[in-house]
GROMACS .gro file of C-alpha atoms in nm:
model
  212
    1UNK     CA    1  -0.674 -10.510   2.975
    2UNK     CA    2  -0.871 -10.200   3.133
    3UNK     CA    3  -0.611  -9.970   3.350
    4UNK     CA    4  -0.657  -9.661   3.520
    5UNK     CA    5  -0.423  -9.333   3.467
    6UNK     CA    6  -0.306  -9.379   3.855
    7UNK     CA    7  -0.133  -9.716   3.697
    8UNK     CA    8   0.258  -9.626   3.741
    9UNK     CA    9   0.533  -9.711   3.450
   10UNK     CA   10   0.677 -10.030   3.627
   11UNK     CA   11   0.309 -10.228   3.616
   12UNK     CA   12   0.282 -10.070   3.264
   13UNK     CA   13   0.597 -10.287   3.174
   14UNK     CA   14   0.512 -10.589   3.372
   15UNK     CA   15   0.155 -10.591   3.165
   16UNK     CA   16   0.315 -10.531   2.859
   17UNK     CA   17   0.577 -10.797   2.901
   18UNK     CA   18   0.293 -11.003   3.038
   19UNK     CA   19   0.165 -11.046   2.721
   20UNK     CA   20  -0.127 -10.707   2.714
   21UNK     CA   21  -0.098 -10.512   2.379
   22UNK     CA   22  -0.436 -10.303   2.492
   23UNK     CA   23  -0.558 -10.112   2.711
   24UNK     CA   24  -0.941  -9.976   2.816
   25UNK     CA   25  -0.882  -9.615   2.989
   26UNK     CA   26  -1.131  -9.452   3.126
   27UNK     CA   27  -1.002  -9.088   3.106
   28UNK     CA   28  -1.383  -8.921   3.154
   29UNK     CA   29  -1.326  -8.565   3.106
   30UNK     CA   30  -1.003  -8.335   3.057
   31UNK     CA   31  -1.150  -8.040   3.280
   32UNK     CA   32  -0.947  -8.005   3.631
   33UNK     CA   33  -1.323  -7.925   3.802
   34UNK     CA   34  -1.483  -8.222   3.636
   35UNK     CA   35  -1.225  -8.426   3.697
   36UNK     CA   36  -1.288  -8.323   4.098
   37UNK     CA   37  -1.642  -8.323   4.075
   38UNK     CA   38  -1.669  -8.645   4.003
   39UNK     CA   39  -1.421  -8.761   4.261
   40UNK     CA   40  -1.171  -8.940   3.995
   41UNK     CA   41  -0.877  -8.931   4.221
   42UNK     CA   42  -0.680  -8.826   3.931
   43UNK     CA   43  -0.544  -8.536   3.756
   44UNK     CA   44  -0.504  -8.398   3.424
   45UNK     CA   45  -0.126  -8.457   3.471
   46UNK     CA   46  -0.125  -8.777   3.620
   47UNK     CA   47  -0.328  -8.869   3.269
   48UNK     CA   48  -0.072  -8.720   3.054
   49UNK     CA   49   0.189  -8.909   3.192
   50UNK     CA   50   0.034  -9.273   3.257
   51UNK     CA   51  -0.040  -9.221   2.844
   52UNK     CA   52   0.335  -9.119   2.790
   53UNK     CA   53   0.453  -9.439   2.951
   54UNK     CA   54   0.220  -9.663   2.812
   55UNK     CA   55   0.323  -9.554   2.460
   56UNK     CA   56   0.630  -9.596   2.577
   57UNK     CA   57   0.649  -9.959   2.642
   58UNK     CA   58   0.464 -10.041   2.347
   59UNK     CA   59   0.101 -10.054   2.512
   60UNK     CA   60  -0.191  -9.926   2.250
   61UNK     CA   61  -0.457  -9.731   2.422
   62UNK     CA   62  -0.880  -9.732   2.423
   63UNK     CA   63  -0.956  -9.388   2.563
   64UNK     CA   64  -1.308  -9.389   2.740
   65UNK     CA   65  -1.490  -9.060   2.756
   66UNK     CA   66  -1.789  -8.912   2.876
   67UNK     CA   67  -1.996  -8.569   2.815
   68UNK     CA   68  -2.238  -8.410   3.026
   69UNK     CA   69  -2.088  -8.499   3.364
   70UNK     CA   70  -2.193  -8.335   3.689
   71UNK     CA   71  -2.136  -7.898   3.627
   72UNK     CA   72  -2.048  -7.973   3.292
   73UNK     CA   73  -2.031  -7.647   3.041
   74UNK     CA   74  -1.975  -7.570   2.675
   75UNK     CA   75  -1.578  -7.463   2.802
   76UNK     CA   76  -1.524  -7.792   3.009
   77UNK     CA   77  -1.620  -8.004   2.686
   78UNK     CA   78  -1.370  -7.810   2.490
   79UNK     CA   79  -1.102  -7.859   2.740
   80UNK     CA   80  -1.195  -8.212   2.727
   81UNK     CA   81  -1.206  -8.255   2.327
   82UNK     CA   82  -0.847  -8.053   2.324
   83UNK     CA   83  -0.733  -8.293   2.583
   84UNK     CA   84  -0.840  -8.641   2.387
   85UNK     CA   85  -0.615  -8.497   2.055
   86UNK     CA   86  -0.320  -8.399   2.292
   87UNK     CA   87  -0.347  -8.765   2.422
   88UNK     CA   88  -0.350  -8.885   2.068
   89UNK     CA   89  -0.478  -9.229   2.156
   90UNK     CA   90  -0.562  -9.568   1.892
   91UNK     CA   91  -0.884  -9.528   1.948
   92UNK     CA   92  -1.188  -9.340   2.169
   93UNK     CA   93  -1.553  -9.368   2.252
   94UNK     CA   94  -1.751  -9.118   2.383
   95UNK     CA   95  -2.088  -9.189   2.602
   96UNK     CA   96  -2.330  -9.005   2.750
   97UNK     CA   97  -2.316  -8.901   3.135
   98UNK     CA   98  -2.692  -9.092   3.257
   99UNK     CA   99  -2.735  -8.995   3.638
  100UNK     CA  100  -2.855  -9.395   3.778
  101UNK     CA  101  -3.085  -9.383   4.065
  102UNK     CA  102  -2.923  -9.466   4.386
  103UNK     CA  103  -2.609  -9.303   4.289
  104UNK     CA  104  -2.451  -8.945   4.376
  105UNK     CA  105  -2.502  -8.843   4.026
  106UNK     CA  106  -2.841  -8.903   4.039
  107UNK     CA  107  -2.917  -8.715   4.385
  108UNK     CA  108  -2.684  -8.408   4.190
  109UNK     CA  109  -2.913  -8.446   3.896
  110UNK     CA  110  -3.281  -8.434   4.103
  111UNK     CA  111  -3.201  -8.195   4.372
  112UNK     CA  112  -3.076  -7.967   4.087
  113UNK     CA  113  -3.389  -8.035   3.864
  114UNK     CA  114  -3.155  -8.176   3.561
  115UNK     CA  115  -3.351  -8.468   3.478
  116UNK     CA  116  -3.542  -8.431   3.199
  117UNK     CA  117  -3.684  -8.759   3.077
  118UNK     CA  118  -3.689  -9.106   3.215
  119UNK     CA  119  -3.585  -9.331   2.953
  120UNK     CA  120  -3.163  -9.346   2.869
  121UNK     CA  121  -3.205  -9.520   2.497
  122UNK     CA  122  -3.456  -9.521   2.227
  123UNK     CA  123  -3.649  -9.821   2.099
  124UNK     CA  124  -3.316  -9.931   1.916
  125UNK     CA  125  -3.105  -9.946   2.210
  126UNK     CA  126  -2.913  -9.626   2.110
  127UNK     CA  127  -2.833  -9.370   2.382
  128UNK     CA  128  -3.014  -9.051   2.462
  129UNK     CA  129  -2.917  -8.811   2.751
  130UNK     CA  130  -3.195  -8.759   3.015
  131UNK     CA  131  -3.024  -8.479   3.197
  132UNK     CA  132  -2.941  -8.118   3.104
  133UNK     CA  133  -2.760  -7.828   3.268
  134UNK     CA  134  -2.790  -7.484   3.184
  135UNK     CA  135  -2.697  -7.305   2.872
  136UNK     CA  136  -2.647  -7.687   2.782
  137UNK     CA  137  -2.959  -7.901   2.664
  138UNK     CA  138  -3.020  -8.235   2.556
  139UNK     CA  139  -2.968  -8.149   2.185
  140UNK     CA  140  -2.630  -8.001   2.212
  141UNK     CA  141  -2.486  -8.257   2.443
  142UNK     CA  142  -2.520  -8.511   2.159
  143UNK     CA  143  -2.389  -8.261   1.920
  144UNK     CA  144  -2.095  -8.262   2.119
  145UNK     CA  145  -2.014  -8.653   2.088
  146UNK     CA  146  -2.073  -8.598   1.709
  147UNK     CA  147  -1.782  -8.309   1.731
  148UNK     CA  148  -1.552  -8.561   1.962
  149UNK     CA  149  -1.534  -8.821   1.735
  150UNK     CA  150  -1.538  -8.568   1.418
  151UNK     CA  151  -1.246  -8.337   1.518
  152UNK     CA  152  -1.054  -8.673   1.673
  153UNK     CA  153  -1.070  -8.899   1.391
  154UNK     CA  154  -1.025  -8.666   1.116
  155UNK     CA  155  -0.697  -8.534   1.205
  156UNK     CA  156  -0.512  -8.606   0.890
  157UNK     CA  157  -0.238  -8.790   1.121
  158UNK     CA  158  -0.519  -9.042   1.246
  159UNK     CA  159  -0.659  -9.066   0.937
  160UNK     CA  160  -0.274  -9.195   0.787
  161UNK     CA  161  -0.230  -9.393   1.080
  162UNK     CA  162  -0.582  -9.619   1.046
  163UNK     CA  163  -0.533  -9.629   0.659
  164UNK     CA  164  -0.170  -9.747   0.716
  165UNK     CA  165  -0.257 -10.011   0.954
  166UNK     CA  166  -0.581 -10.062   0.705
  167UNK     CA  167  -0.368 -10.153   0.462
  168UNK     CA  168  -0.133 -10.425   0.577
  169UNK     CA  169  -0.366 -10.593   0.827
  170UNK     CA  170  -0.629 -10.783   0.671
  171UNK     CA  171  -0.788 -10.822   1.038
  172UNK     CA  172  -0.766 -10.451   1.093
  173UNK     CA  173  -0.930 -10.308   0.760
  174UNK     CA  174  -1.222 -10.546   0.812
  175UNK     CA  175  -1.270 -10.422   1.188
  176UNK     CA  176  -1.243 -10.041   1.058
  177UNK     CA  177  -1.499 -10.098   0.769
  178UNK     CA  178  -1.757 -10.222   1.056
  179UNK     CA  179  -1.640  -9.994   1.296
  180UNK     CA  180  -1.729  -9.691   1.038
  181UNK     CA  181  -2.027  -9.847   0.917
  182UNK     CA  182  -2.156  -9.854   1.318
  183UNK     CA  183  -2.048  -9.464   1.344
  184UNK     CA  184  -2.254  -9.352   1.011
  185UNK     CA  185  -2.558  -9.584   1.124
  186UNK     CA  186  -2.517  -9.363   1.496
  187UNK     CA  187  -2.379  -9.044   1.327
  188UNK     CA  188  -2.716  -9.019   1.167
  189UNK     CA  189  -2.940  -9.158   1.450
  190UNK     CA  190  -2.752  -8.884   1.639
  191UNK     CA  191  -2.844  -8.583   1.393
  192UNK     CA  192  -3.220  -8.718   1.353
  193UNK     CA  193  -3.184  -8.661   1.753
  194UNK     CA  194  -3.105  -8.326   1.769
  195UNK     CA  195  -3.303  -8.237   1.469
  196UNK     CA  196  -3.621  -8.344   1.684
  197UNK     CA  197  -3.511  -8.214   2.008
  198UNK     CA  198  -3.473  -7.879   1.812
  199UNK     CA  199  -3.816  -7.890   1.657
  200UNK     CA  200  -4.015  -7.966   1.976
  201UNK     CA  201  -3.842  -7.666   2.158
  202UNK     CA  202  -3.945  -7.464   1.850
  203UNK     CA  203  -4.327  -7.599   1.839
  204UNK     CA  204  -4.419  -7.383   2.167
  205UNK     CA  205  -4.336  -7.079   2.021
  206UNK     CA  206  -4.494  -7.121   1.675
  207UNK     CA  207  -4.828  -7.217   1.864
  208UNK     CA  208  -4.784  -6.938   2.040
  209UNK     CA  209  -4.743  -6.692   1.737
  210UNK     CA  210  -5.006  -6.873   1.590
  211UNK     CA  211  -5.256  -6.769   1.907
  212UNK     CA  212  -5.151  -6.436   1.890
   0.00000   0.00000   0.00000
């Protein structure tokens, strides 16, 4: 079942007696600003509690998150990652903010001169960010969803819980061994990102010393 954080305890209950055991939230971004600038029509504290009362009547949670939304900064992402381990959810994904034409984003993204590149994935399908804002490039945005799911999944409480559940539900352990083998295959697609954003940025001033 996909829900939104404006969902109130009562329809929690009635989906849960329903017969829903999950849930697909799209939280976006713990920042207050973000969470405005992007018109969510939800707060912080309205997230904090719709997760409360969804643990509460037994509901597990998918938390949906996103980096490099519109006037995003290096303190907004840290509000954000702070606010994914205070929700303490089953399980997250992060993505990468990619302004579409014909949206509001993407009017934000070319009046401001964000957009950087064209294409949103590589040859492989995986996702690149096209956009970057200042004092935060294209590089360090994907750092960032390496450090979400880092610092979030290697809590040593999350870490007990998955083995735990690893270890009495055949169905579980095989979906975790696939679901780590896709995170090492895009852990590392991720770093040989960054490693070649860094190294073109770098390339311009070596030529440069080198003319000199």
């Amino acid at each position: 079942c996909t829900s939104r954080v404006t969902t109130d305890y009562e329809t929690l209950k009635a989906m849960r007696e329903a017969g829903c055991r999950l849930l697909i939230v799209g939280y976006e971004s713990g920042d207050p600003q973000i969470l405005k600038n992007i018109k969510k029509g939800a707060t912080v504290e309205m997230a904090l509690r719709f997760t409360e009362n969804a643990k509460k009547v037994g509901l597990t949670i998918h938390g949906d998150f996103i980096v490099g939304l519109p006037g995003e900064t290096r303190e907004s992402l840290q509000r954000t990652l702070e606010f994914a381990k205070r929700l303490d959810v089953e399980t997250i994904q992060v993505s990468i903010a990619h302004p579409y034409p014909g949206t509001e984003f993407y009017s934000y993204a070319q009046e401001n001169g964000l957009i950087t590149i064209d294409s949103m994935t590589d040859e492989s399908g995986h996702q690149l960010p096209n956009i970057t804002y200042p004092g935060l490039d294209r590089a360090e945005l994907v750092d960032w969803v390496e450090r979400f799911y880092g610092e979030y999944y290697f809590r040593p409480r999350v870490v007990w819980r998955l083995v735990r559940k690893a270890a009495f539900d055949p169905a579980e352990r095989k979906r975790l061994y696939k679901a780590a083998r896709e995170y090492l295959d895009l852990r590392s697609k991720r770093k040989q990102f960054v490693r070649e954003v860094k190294s073109e940025s770098l390339r311009p001033e070596a030529e440069g010393q080198t003319a000199g």
